Amino acid sequence: MAVVTVDGLCKRYRGAAAPAVHDVTFTVADREFMVLLGPSGCGKSTVLRMIAGLEPITSGTVSIDGRVVNQVPAKLRDIAMVFQSYALYPHMTVYDNLAFGLRRRNVEHAEIDRRVEAAAKKLGLAQFLKRKPHALSGGQRQRVALGRAIVRDPRVFLFDEPLSNLDAALRVTTRNELIKQQHDIGTTSIYVTHDQVEAMTMGHSICIMNEGKIVQIGRPLEVYRNPADTFVAKFLGNPPMNLLKGRLETQDGRAVAHLAAGAVVLPKRSAAALGRYIGRDVIVGVRPEDLYESAPAGGSVEVVRLPARVVAVEPLGAETLLVVTLDPSNEELIARIGRDTALRSGDRFDIALDAAAIHLFDSATTKAIVQAS
Amino acid sequence: MMAPMQLGFARVRRLPLVLFVILYTVVTGGPLLWVATMSLRTTAEIFKDPYGLPSPAHWEKFADAWTKSNYGTYFWNSTIVVVIAVVLVTAIGAMAAHCLARYSFRGNRLVRFLILTGLVLPPQLVILALFQILLDINLYNTLAGLILVYVATHIAMTVYILEGFFAQIPQDLFDAARMDGYSDFEIFWRVTMPIGAPAIFTTVTLNFIVLWNEFLFAVVLLTDDDKRTLPLGLMHFTGSHQLDVGMAATGLMIAMLPIIAIYAFFSETMIKGMTAGAVR
């Protein structure tokens, strides 16, 4: 069990104009499962490789349980890693793949047998121990890769997009299996992915990265509900948050966001924080699930209506995605509505918007202005 | 209606290929078969009827070649020289290829360039220099000297083939082995070598065949009869005034047998190594 601390981590490759990783700082608590989330090329795998000791660190420190390990070789850091390609040795059987790391550490034969068999049993691999990796399915290979990490009983697990080579159905099963394993074993884990569903469902905390920098760290729902900027707002959520141009004004002491399609009176409680933004351009964010075909019954939601035209109706079975453009600005919105809708492409209607769920971002810095309630 | 026509058309289209394969087999297999028949006939019989079948078959010619014509010594010399040279060139070449494929160090490209220039240098260009060097270090007219020359001249092709194959082995495997606690050499030995086995078999087979038949360096760098390799031994039957065709054919068959055996054993692995990816 271990606490991993990354402090001011930077990585600059020779000849590169910009650093691949810039001033990354976070702490992963003992037994915590942290997900590093970001688009391809954002530097998340580089951070993971620097923690693993596979990539030299340009500046900053990596510490495990308070001890700086920058100069400690990978093999002495007591970290196990599961790779995207699984990295199974093709010339070895499943048993040998699982035992490879233990043999190097001079673990006794009987103990190797015991650990390999226990891991194989736990992961449902007992009947495949004599097979070579090419005779296994993708899911089984993934489990062998996980087993290889488990048998070592390391202080820290690192996962580098371990589910991205699996098909959609298998990914869901394996994801649940991984969550269960991590829950059982409880080893401190850092998990790199670009898949927000994995991040939301697996992590105790999420660290979102973009262009080599950390954008936001927090618990999954906290980050989803309070994105720190428009990048997080767009990146987390499928479909992503709708972003509209607007201008903040006051009206009868209340803050009002003037959109091209109409005015949205914002709940009073956020008005105080908006002082210096009054009279300035802002970006207004609305999650697709905060848009309605008609106002929800019960009056619990403070609804604003905006004139819209349906561009496309995408029935997904359990729900329907509605692509609309607002009148007259032609700005596009995606709404997630109930599965039964009579709307058709080309229809005009007033789309309902939950004013309390609106997010506001500074149009210059793209940072969040006020937390939506 | 269309299917039989299409089938016929496919056959017609395949005809040139079939003809080419037949022609190629005749061109390559014909002489081999001819030499094989001649190896069992006496020179007199051959001059009488060059294309006749061995009747009776003179199997004793193989024993004569082995004992009376010193073929046993030539065969042993060839075996020592070629086996040691192939082992050395494979070991050094594999390590060099692993480093060039896996590590980005300063001068990586220059080292690769220098090694691979060996591919384009004709042996005639270096033979005088090698002769002089071997004289200087007292290795002229020794099997050890010839082994060194063979290793030096075949390292380029070996590195070229192995590096291409090793570079395809995913980096993740090496990273995984590093995290499992293995040193650089252990990773080379336990990961690169077993995974690269098809490519290594390829270079072993190719080098063995080429070196077994090598003549130019051997004829220049060896002078004593008891140090000669098989290709030099064949010259025995080719005097300045006469040619013992029958015994030359027997000698050729003895020289060819190991090559045929090696190819029969390793051809499939060799073809796999030349065509397949590193990790399937």
XYZ file of C-alpha atoms in Angstrom:
653
model
C 0.000 0.000 0.000
C 1.390 3.400 -0.881
C 0.842 7.109 -1.415
C 2.056 8.390 -4.775
C 2.922 12.059 -5.047
C 3.808 13.790 -8.270
C 5.178 17.280 -7.857
C 5.856 19.777 -10.650
C 6.514 16.988 -13.116
C 7.798 18.130 -16.515
C 8.860 16.243 -19.611
C 10.463 17.861 -22.604
C 11.615 15.693 -25.486
C 14.771 16.650 -27.325
C 14.013 19.032 -30.177
C 10.350 19.487 -29.177
C 9.045 23.050 -29.151
C 6.682 22.556 -26.201
C 6.983 20.248 -23.198
C 4.944 17.047 -23.427
C 4.122 17.331 -19.727
C 4.190 20.619 -17.861
C 4.086 21.174 -14.112
C 1.884 18.233 -13.222
C 1.166 17.932 -9.505
C -1.186 15.527 -7.748
C -1.336 13.023 -4.904
C -2.898 9.591 -5.015
C -3.859 8.479 -1.530
C -3.284 5.005 -0.180
C -5.762 2.530 -1.757
C -7.107 5.279 -4.014
C -7.946 4.643 -7.666
C -7.107 7.730 -9.684
C -7.913 8.069 -13.362
C -5.787 10.243 -15.623
C -8.183 11.314 -18.333
C -7.541 13.301 -21.460
C -7.504 13.240 -25.251
C -4.788 11.433 -27.211
C -1.435 13.172 -26.964
C -2.282 15.137 -23.806
C 0.669 13.635 -21.907
C -1.203 11.283 -19.570
C 0.691 8.162 -20.665
C 3.964 10.069 -20.363
C 3.106 10.925 -16.749
C 2.344 7.252 -16.098
C 5.623 6.148 -17.699
C 7.558 8.653 -15.601
C 5.910 7.276 -12.450
C 6.785 3.754 -13.630
C 10.410 4.716 -14.232
C 10.250 3.958 -17.945
C 10.707 7.586 -18.991
C 13.391 9.967 -17.704
C 11.995 12.971 -15.824
C 13.005 16.412 -17.136
C 12.122 18.174 -13.859
C 9.901 17.697 -10.839
C 9.651 14.695 -8.554
C 7.814 11.405 -8.205
C 7.546 10.147 -4.622
C 6.211 6.906 -3.225
C 5.392 7.033 0.464
C 7.338 10.272 0.765
C 10.528 8.920 -0.791
C 11.586 10.569 -4.052
C 12.126 7.816 -6.632
C 13.336 9.862 -9.631
C 16.669 8.038 -9.628
C 15.297 4.632 -8.641
C 15.203 2.225 -11.599
C 11.818 0.842 -12.670
C 12.527 -2.616 -11.315
C 13.175 -1.307 -7.805
C 10.074 0.883 -7.528
C 7.818 -2.087 -6.744
C 5.240 -0.952 -9.269
C 3.336 -3.207 -11.670
C 1.933 -1.971 -14.932
C -0.759 -3.230 -17.277
C -0.108 -2.113 -20.842
C -2.543 -1.190 -23.591
C -1.182 -3.974 -25.805
C -1.113 -6.307 -22.729
C 2.616 -6.890 -23.444
C 2.316 -10.639 -22.977
C 5.443 -12.543 -23.938
C 4.283 -14.492 -27.013
C 6.801 -17.310 -26.587
C 5.733 -18.125 -23.018
C 2.691 -19.926 -21.668
C 0.173 -18.111 -19.504
C 1.814 -19.690 -16.439
C 5.261 -18.458 -17.475
C 3.905 -15.007 -18.262
C 2.437 -14.806 -14.774
C 5.563 -16.215 -13.125
C 8.121 -14.195 -15.138
C 8.363 -11.288 -12.700
C 8.412 -13.542 -9.638
C 11.245 -15.691 -11.013
C 13.416 -12.619 -11.407
C 12.787 -11.757 -7.779
C 13.973 -15.208 -6.730
C 10.652 -16.164 -5.201
C 10.642 -19.866 -4.291
C 9.056 -22.321 -6.728
C 6.320 -23.374 -4.332
C 5.430 -19.763 -3.618
C 5.377 -18.937 -7.349
C 3.032 -21.885 -7.911
C 0.780 -20.746 -5.104
C 0.595 -17.123 -6.250
C 0.125 -17.941 -9.937
C -2.606 -20.445 -9.198
C -4.368 -18.057 -6.830
C -4.286 -15.249 -9.406
C -5.384 -17.607 -12.187
C -8.289 -18.826 -10.084
C -9.303 -15.300 -9.148
C -9.275 -14.225 -12.804
C -10.805 -17.394 -14.261
C -7.608 -18.378 -16.049
C -6.940 -21.692 -14.309
C -7.721 -23.798 -17.384
C -5.558 -21.668 -19.681
C -2.264 -21.831 -17.791
C -0.579 -24.032 -20.394
C -1.755 -22.007 -23.376
C 0.290 -19.416 -25.223
C -1.144 -15.893 -25.544
C -2.001 -16.278 -29.237
C -4.441 -19.047 -28.284
C -6.403 -16.718 -25.985
C -9.207 -14.275 -26.717
C -8.722 -10.533 -26.202
C -10.510 -10.616 -22.853
C -8.441 -13.554 -21.622
C -5.213 -11.835 -22.656
C -6.305 -8.750 -20.788
C -6.886 -10.875 -17.673
C -3.442 -12.447 -18.011
C -1.955 -8.954 -18.171
C -3.858 -8.036 -15.022
C -2.836 -11.324 -13.381
C 0.803 -10.599 -14.097
C 0.455 -7.386 -12.138
C -1.526 -9.001 -9.314
C 0.889 -11.896 -8.619
C 3.672 -9.456 -7.910
C 1.649 -7.908 -5.091
C 3.176 -4.478 -5.792
C 2.748 -1.261 -3.884
C 1.239 0.548 -6.873
C -0.682 -0.530 -9.993
C -0.410 1.467 -13.179
C -2.860 0.895 -16.022
C -2.203 2.329 -19.477
C -5.505 2.201 -21.365
C -5.892 -1.518 -20.677
C -9.401 -1.826 -22.116
C -8.979 0.094 -25.345
C -8.237 -2.997 -27.460
C -11.421 -4.792 -26.390
C -14.742 -4.678 -28.204
C -17.581 -2.685 -26.640
C -19.372 -5.571 -24.899
C -16.192 -7.098 -23.489
C -15.031 -3.693 -22.346
C -18.073 -3.315 -20.094
C -17.595 -6.787 -18.574
C -13.862 -6.326 -18.069
C -14.376 -2.862 -16.644
C -16.701 -4.255 -13.993
C -14.226 -7.052 -13.312
C -11.408 -4.530 -12.872
C -13.512 -2.457 -10.480
C -14.231 -5.591 -8.450
C -10.557 -6.652 -8.428
C -9.394 -3.216 -7.358
C -12.021 -3.180 -4.630
C -10.849 -6.588 -3.383
C -7.130 -5.914 -3.595
C -7.220 -2.251 -2.667
C -3.802 -1.406 -4.078
C -3.133 2.246 -4.923
C -3.820 2.552 -8.646
C -3.338 5.082 -11.411
C -5.348 4.413 -14.539
C -4.818 6.212 -17.835
C -7.674 6.406 -20.303
C -9.280 8.650 -22.879
C -12.636 6.991 -22.250
C -14.792 9.146 -20.004
C -17.125 6.256 -19.142
C -14.180 4.337 -17.681
C -13.105 7.453 -15.833
C -16.544 8.134 -14.410
C -17.251 4.552 -13.369
C -13.865 3.366 -12.138
C -12.077 6.225 -10.466
C -12.322 7.454 -6.910
C -10.929 10.623 -8.425
C -10.319 11.957 -11.910
C -7.396 14.063 -13.054
C -8.184 15.647 -16.399
C -5.245 16.644 -18.569
C -4.978 18.693 -21.736
C -1.896 19.741 -23.687
C 0.457 18.397 -21.029
C -1.182 20.203 -18.126
C -3.692 19.292 -15.460
C -6.990 21.038 -16.013
C -8.997 19.709 -13.091
C -8.812 17.105 -10.330
C -11.812 15.924 -8.352
C -14.315 13.205 -7.709
C -15.995 12.063 -10.950
C -19.446 13.548 -10.370
C -17.981 16.701 -8.856
C -15.938 17.273 -12.014
C -18.898 16.448 -14.225
C -21.169 18.838 -12.371
C -18.635 21.636 -11.959
C -16.266 21.632 -14.928
C -13.347 23.993 -14.408
C -13.367 25.234 -17.993
C -14.936 24.720 -21.391
C -12.440 21.953 -22.235
C -13.612 19.794 -19.320
C -17.213 20.767 -20.067
C -16.865 19.524 -23.653
C -14.666 16.524 -22.837
C -16.708 15.025 -20.017
C -20.189 14.011 -21.035
C -21.562 12.309 -24.095
C -22.976 14.171 -25.918
C -20.799 17.036 -24.651
C -22.046 20.185 -22.990
C -23.651 22.734 -25.351
C -21.778 26.031 -25.382
C -23.491 29.255 -26.486
C -22.312 32.827 -26.785
C -24.018 35.226 -24.390
C -23.750 38.491 -22.497
C -24.439 39.071 -18.825
C -26.741 41.900 -17.783
C -28.803 42.687 -14.714
C -32.543 42.990 -14.674
C -34.498 43.842 -11.534
C -31.464 42.938 -9.484
C -31.130 39.515 -11.047
C -28.425 38.371 -13.417
C -29.594 37.666 -16.942
C -27.677 35.867 -19.679
C -28.654 37.368 -23.009
C -28.357 34.753 -25.726
C -29.044 35.466 -29.376
C -32.123 33.281 -28.999
C -33.471 34.948 -25.888
C -32.782 35.992 -22.310
C -32.214 33.529 -19.509
C -32.762 34.825 -16.010
C -30.205 33.172 -13.796
C -31.076 32.030 -10.287
C -30.514 34.840 -7.735
C -28.034 32.928 -5.679
C -25.353 33.150 -8.339
C -25.858 36.844 -9.091
C -23.530 38.105 -6.358
C -20.558 36.274 -7.772
C -21.173 37.670 -11.231
C -20.508 41.311 -10.355
C -17.468 41.950 -12.517
C -18.880 40.003 -15.452
C -21.992 42.123 -15.792
C -21.959 43.836 -19.176
C -19.382 41.404 -20.552
C -19.452 38.495 -23.008
C -19.592 35.027 -21.498
C -19.957 31.439 -22.662
C -23.147 29.757 -21.506
C -23.007 25.984 -21.048
C -25.998 23.636 -20.922
C -25.779 19.863 -20.522
C -27.946 17.912 -23.009
C -29.865 16.393 -20.104
C -30.831 19.872 -18.852
C -32.755 20.555 -22.056
C -36.359 19.391 -22.363
C -38.889 18.950 -25.108
C -41.466 20.354 -22.699
C -41.105 21.553 -19.104
C -40.923 18.680 -16.623
C -44.063 18.167 -14.566
C -44.134 19.332 -10.937
C -42.535 22.732 -11.511
C -39.304 21.794 -9.710
C -37.233 23.116 -12.580
C -36.964 26.828 -13.376
C -37.564 26.641 -17.083
C -36.686 29.088 -19.855
C -37.984 28.507 -23.355
C -36.036 29.262 -26.512
C -37.311 29.013 -30.107
C -35.660 26.136 -31.974
C -35.856 24.050 -35.138
C -35.217 20.319 -35.177
C -32.259 19.339 -37.377
C -32.091 15.634 -36.535
C -33.790 13.101 -34.286
C -31.571 10.235 -33.136
C -33.549 7.586 -31.258
C -31.129 5.459 -29.191
C -33.748 3.185 -27.673
C -33.627 4.208 -24.029
C -33.488 7.885 -24.944
C -33.504 10.179 -27.935
C -30.925 12.736 -28.950
C -32.365 15.823 -30.498
C -30.159 18.079 -32.598
C -31.695 21.544 -32.866
C -30.666 24.995 -34.012
C -31.763 28.054 -32.105
C -33.623 30.883 -33.804
C -32.296 33.239 -34.987
C -28.656 32.576 -34.119
C -28.513 29.144 -35.772
C -26.377 27.903 -32.852
C -26.607 24.152 -32.568
C -27.708 22.348 -29.414
C -27.964 18.688 -28.580
C -30.697 17.660 -26.154
C -31.135 14.317 -24.460
C -34.872 13.738 -24.154
C -37.205 10.848 -23.413
C -37.450 7.913 -25.774
C -40.918 8.855 -27.055
C -41.029 12.032 -29.037
C -43.292 13.159 -31.844
C -40.772 15.694 -33.098
C -39.437 15.264 -36.588
C -36.658 16.902 -38.533
C -37.712 20.409 -39.606
C -40.270 20.900 -36.792
C -40.225 24.188 -34.914
C -40.835 24.252 -31.157
C -39.732 26.032 -27.987
C -37.021 24.020 -26.295
C -37.082 24.160 -22.501
C -33.895 24.842 -20.574
C -33.234 24.397 -16.859
C -31.938 27.847 -15.888
C -30.539 26.609 -12.581
C -28.329 24.101 -14.364
C -26.612 26.668 -16.566
C -22.822 26.908 -16.461
C -21.024 30.165 -17.148
C -17.505 30.492 -18.507
C -15.279 33.514 -19.030
C -15.183 34.021 -22.793
C -11.564 35.224 -22.649
C -10.014 32.569 -20.401
C -12.667 29.825 -20.907
C -12.530 29.217 -17.127
C -15.731 28.603 -15.179
C -17.178 31.783 -13.712
C -19.581 30.412 -11.223
C -20.490 26.970 -10.106
C -23.895 25.936 -11.323
C -26.087 24.942 -8.472
C -23.178 -20.356 -67.080
C -20.431 -17.956 -66.034
C -18.736 -20.186 -63.505
C -17.113 -22.721 -65.910
C -15.973 -19.871 -68.175
C -14.460 -18.028 -65.253
C -12.764 -21.202 -64.126
C -11.303 -21.708 -67.602
C -10.123 -18.105 -67.701
C -8.475 -18.486 -64.299
C -6.621 -21.545 -65.565
C -5.432 -19.672 -68.640
C -4.287 -16.807 -66.493
C -2.372 -19.205 -64.261
C -0.701 -20.913 -67.202
C 2.303 -18.539 -67.462
C 2.958 -19.010 -63.752
C 2.811 -22.797 -64.042
C 5.129 -22.677 -67.071
C 7.544 -20.457 -65.181
C 7.577 -22.812 -62.176
C 8.197 -25.827 -64.422
C 10.994 -23.994 -66.241
C 12.552 -22.868 -62.970
C 12.427 -26.408 -61.574
C 14.084 -27.792 -64.697
C 16.787 -25.105 -64.663
C 17.621 -25.577 -60.966
C 16.712 -29.209 -60.313
C 18.024 -30.547 -63.642
C 21.710 -29.849 -63.062
C 21.408 -31.119 -59.477
C 19.934 -34.384 -60.702
C 22.589 -34.620 -63.407
C 25.408 -34.110 -60.892
C 23.753 -36.673 -58.603
C 23.757 -39.294 -61.394
C 27.338 -38.411 -62.382
C 28.468 -38.764 -58.768
C 27.674 -42.464 -59.015
C 29.419 -42.963 -62.388
C 33.079 -43.080 -63.407
C 34.623 -40.401 -65.588
C 35.010 -42.882 -68.429
C 31.321 -43.789 -68.270
C 30.380 -40.139 -68.251
C 32.497 -39.306 -71.334
C 30.943 -42.262 -73.122
C 27.365 -41.205 -72.357
C 27.093 -37.875 -70.497
C 23.353 -38.207 -69.747
C 23.224 -41.909 -68.902
C 21.932 -43.343 -65.669
C 24.332 -44.928 -63.152
C 24.474 -48.625 -64.058
C 25.966 -50.005 -61.965
C 25.967 -47.303 -59.255
C 29.506 -46.737 -57.968
C 28.733 -45.953 -54.296
C 32.374 -46.666 -53.457
C 33.284 -43.351 -55.090
C 31.970 -41.528 -51.982
C 34.300 -43.540 -49.737
C 37.200 -42.910 -52.156
C 36.548 -39.154 -52.200
C 36.335 -39.070 -48.407
C 39.559 -41.033 -47.805
C 41.840 -40.884 -50.842
C 41.063 -37.319 -51.907
C 41.367 -35.865 -48.383
C 37.688 -34.919 -48.350
C 37.357 -35.871 -44.688
C 39.850 -33.140 -43.744
C 38.198 -30.534 -46.003
C 34.791 -31.388 -44.622
C 36.030 -31.096 -41.037
C 37.759 -27.778 -41.792
C 34.615 -26.412 -43.421
C 32.532 -27.549 -40.477
C 34.822 -25.882 -37.903
C 35.125 -22.643 -39.845
C 31.470 -22.317 -40.785
C 29.939 -23.403 -37.472
C 32.173 -21.109 -35.393
C 31.748 -18.208 -37.830
C 27.963 -18.620 -37.908
C 27.743 -18.817 -34.107
C 29.890 -15.688 -33.733
C 28.204 -13.693 -36.481
C 24.770 -14.585 -35.075
C 25.674 -13.680 -31.491
C 27.402 -10.401 -32.361
C 24.893 -9.512 -35.070
C 21.900 -10.173 -32.799
C 23.321 -8.034 -29.993
C 24.151 -5.218 -32.408
C 20.724 -5.442 -34.045
C 19.003 -5.404 -30.631
C 20.890 -2.267 -29.613
C 20.288 -0.478 -32.897
C 16.601 -1.396 -32.924
C 15.894 -0.724 -29.259
C 18.066 2.063 -27.902
C 18.313 5.610 -29.157
C 21.853 6.573 -28.262
C 24.114 9.269 -29.646
C 25.698 8.002 -32.854
C 23.062 5.308 -33.397
C 22.590 6.279 -37.036
C 26.311 6.533 -37.711
C 26.964 3.069 -36.269
C 24.120 1.618 -38.333
C 25.443 3.348 -41.457
C 28.979 2.071 -40.897
C 27.811 -1.495 -40.338
C 25.454 -1.518 -43.277
C 28.046 -0.120 -45.693
C 29.435 -3.658 -45.473
C 26.470 -4.695 -47.602
C 27.654 -2.765 -50.614
C 31.409 -3.432 -50.445
C 32.454 -6.100 -52.984
C 34.773 -8.722 -51.420
C 37.396 -8.134 -54.125
C 37.822 -4.606 -52.777
C 38.821 -5.664 -49.280
C 40.637 -8.897 -49.945
C 44.116 -7.406 -50.297
C 43.716 -5.371 -47.142
C 42.466 -8.429 -45.250
C 45.399 -10.462 -46.576
C 47.823 -7.857 -45.257
C 46.070 -7.528 -41.891
C 46.024 -11.300 -41.345
C 49.728 -11.449 -42.217
C 50.457 -8.711 -39.694
C 48.596 -10.451 -36.868
C 49.961 -13.898 -37.747
C 46.587 -15.291 -38.713
C 47.293 -15.751 -42.406
C 46.838 -19.380 -43.479
C 44.940 -20.250 -40.288
C 41.328 -21.328 -39.802
C 40.984 -18.713 -37.046
C 41.941 -15.981 -39.534
C 39.360 -17.199 -42.028
C 36.706 -17.348 -39.281
C 37.424 -13.722 -38.346
C 37.121 -12.637 -41.970
C 33.859 -14.522 -42.389
C 32.412 -12.918 -39.258
C 33.486 -9.435 -40.360
C 32.139 -9.789 -43.877
C 28.779 -11.274 -42.878
C 27.902 -9.079 -39.928
C 26.283 -6.437 -42.169
C 23.675 -8.742 -43.720
C 22.988 -10.350 -40.339
C 22.407 -7.001 -38.623
C 20.323 -5.807 -41.564
C 17.919 -8.767 -41.373
C 17.754 -8.990 -37.573
C 17.356 -5.278 -36.928
C 14.368 -5.097 -39.251
C 12.735 -7.940 -37.363
C 13.672 -6.840 -33.852
C 12.364 -3.330 -34.497
C 8.898 -4.812 -34.987
C 8.818 -6.294 -31.476
C 6.547 -3.960 -29.483
C 8.308 -1.665 -27.023
C 5.726 -2.623 -24.385
C 7.286 -6.097 -24.094
C 10.633 -4.570 -23.170
C 9.018 -2.122 -20.772
C 7.089 -4.980 -19.152
C 10.303 -6.970 -18.726
C 12.027 -3.930 -17.218
C 9.207 -3.541 -14.724
C 9.440 -7.266 -14.012
C 12.997 -6.551 -12.901
C 15.118 -7.810 -15.786
C 18.396 -6.192 -16.840
C 19.134 -5.070 -20.398
C 21.087 -8.221 -21.218
C 18.468 -10.478 -19.638
C 15.799 -8.740 -21.722
C 17.886 -9.374 -24.859
C 18.336 -13.012 -23.918
C 14.858 -13.819 -22.594
C 12.666 -11.593 -24.758
C 14.392 -10.522 -27.973
C 16.117 -13.827 -28.760
C 13.124 -16.166 -28.312
C 10.715 -13.827 -30.094
C 13.285 -13.168 -32.807
C 13.975 -16.892 -33.300
C 12.451 -17.064 -36.816
C 14.706 -14.220 -37.979
C 17.702 -15.778 -36.248
C 17.059 -19.117 -37.976
C 16.889 -17.195 -41.237
C 20.284 -15.585 -40.765
C 21.820 -18.830 -39.495
C 20.590 -20.711 -42.566
C 21.578 -17.998 -45.035
C 25.012 -17.489 -43.489
C 25.618 -21.227 -43.304
C 24.787 -21.720 -46.978
C 26.828 -18.745 -48.157
C 29.866 -19.549 -45.998
C 29.785 -23.253 -46.780
C 30.147 -22.352 -50.459
C 32.572 -19.460 -49.940
C 35.589 -19.710 -52.216
C 37.255 -16.341 -52.797
C 38.446 -15.541 -49.255
C 39.354 -19.182 -48.619
C 41.509 -19.492 -51.727
C 43.396 -16.284 -50.955
C 43.763 -16.701 -47.193
C 44.543 -20.438 -46.919
C 47.490 -22.157 -48.577
C 48.168 -25.451 -46.748
C 46.292 -28.458 -48.099
C 45.327 -29.682 -44.625
C 43.637 -26.358 -43.881
C 41.529 -26.169 -47.018
C 37.762 -26.000 -46.895
C 35.421 -27.999 -49.161
C 35.114 -25.509 -52.043
C 38.940 -25.493 -52.300
C 39.014 -29.282 -52.087
C 36.862 -29.471 -55.214
C 39.706 -27.854 -57.141
C 41.654 -31.086 -56.611
C 39.678 -32.728 -59.362
C 40.227 -29.852 -61.718
C 43.861 -30.146 -62.788
C 45.531 -27.898 -65.354
C 45.546 -30.623 -68.002
C 42.693 -32.908 -67.054
C 39.353 -32.912 -65.348
C 38.129 -35.845 -63.262
C 34.462 -35.112 -63.867
C 33.190 -38.199 -62.032
C 35.071 -37.487 -58.805
C 34.288 -33.764 -59.033
C 30.593 -34.682 -59.131
C 31.021 -36.984 -56.113
C 32.843 -34.200 -54.239
C 30.094 -31.734 -55.131
C 27.442 -34.059 -53.752
C 29.359 -34.429 -50.476
C 29.668 -30.653 -50.271
C 25.998 -30.140 -51.029
C 24.531 -32.648 -48.593
C 24.785 -30.496 -45.421
C 23.277 -27.546 -47.270
C 20.366 -29.631 -48.507
C 19.853 -31.052 -45.008
C 19.910 -27.611 -43.378
C 17.540 -26.173 -45.926
C 15.188 -29.134 -45.533
C 15.080 -28.611 -41.764
C 14.925 -24.828 -41.601
C 13.324 -23.687 -44.859
C 9.871 -23.309 -43.325
C 11.168 -21.353 -40.324
C 13.326 -19.302 -42.658
C 10.407 -18.356 -44.902
C 8.346 -17.502 -41.811
C 11.165 -15.330 -40.542
C 11.421 -13.455 -43.801
C 7.708 -12.872 -44.219
C 5.978 -12.825 -40.823
C 5.737 -10.054 -38.265
C 7.512 -10.293 -34.935
C 4.498 -10.980 -32.772
C 1.425 -12.748 -34.005
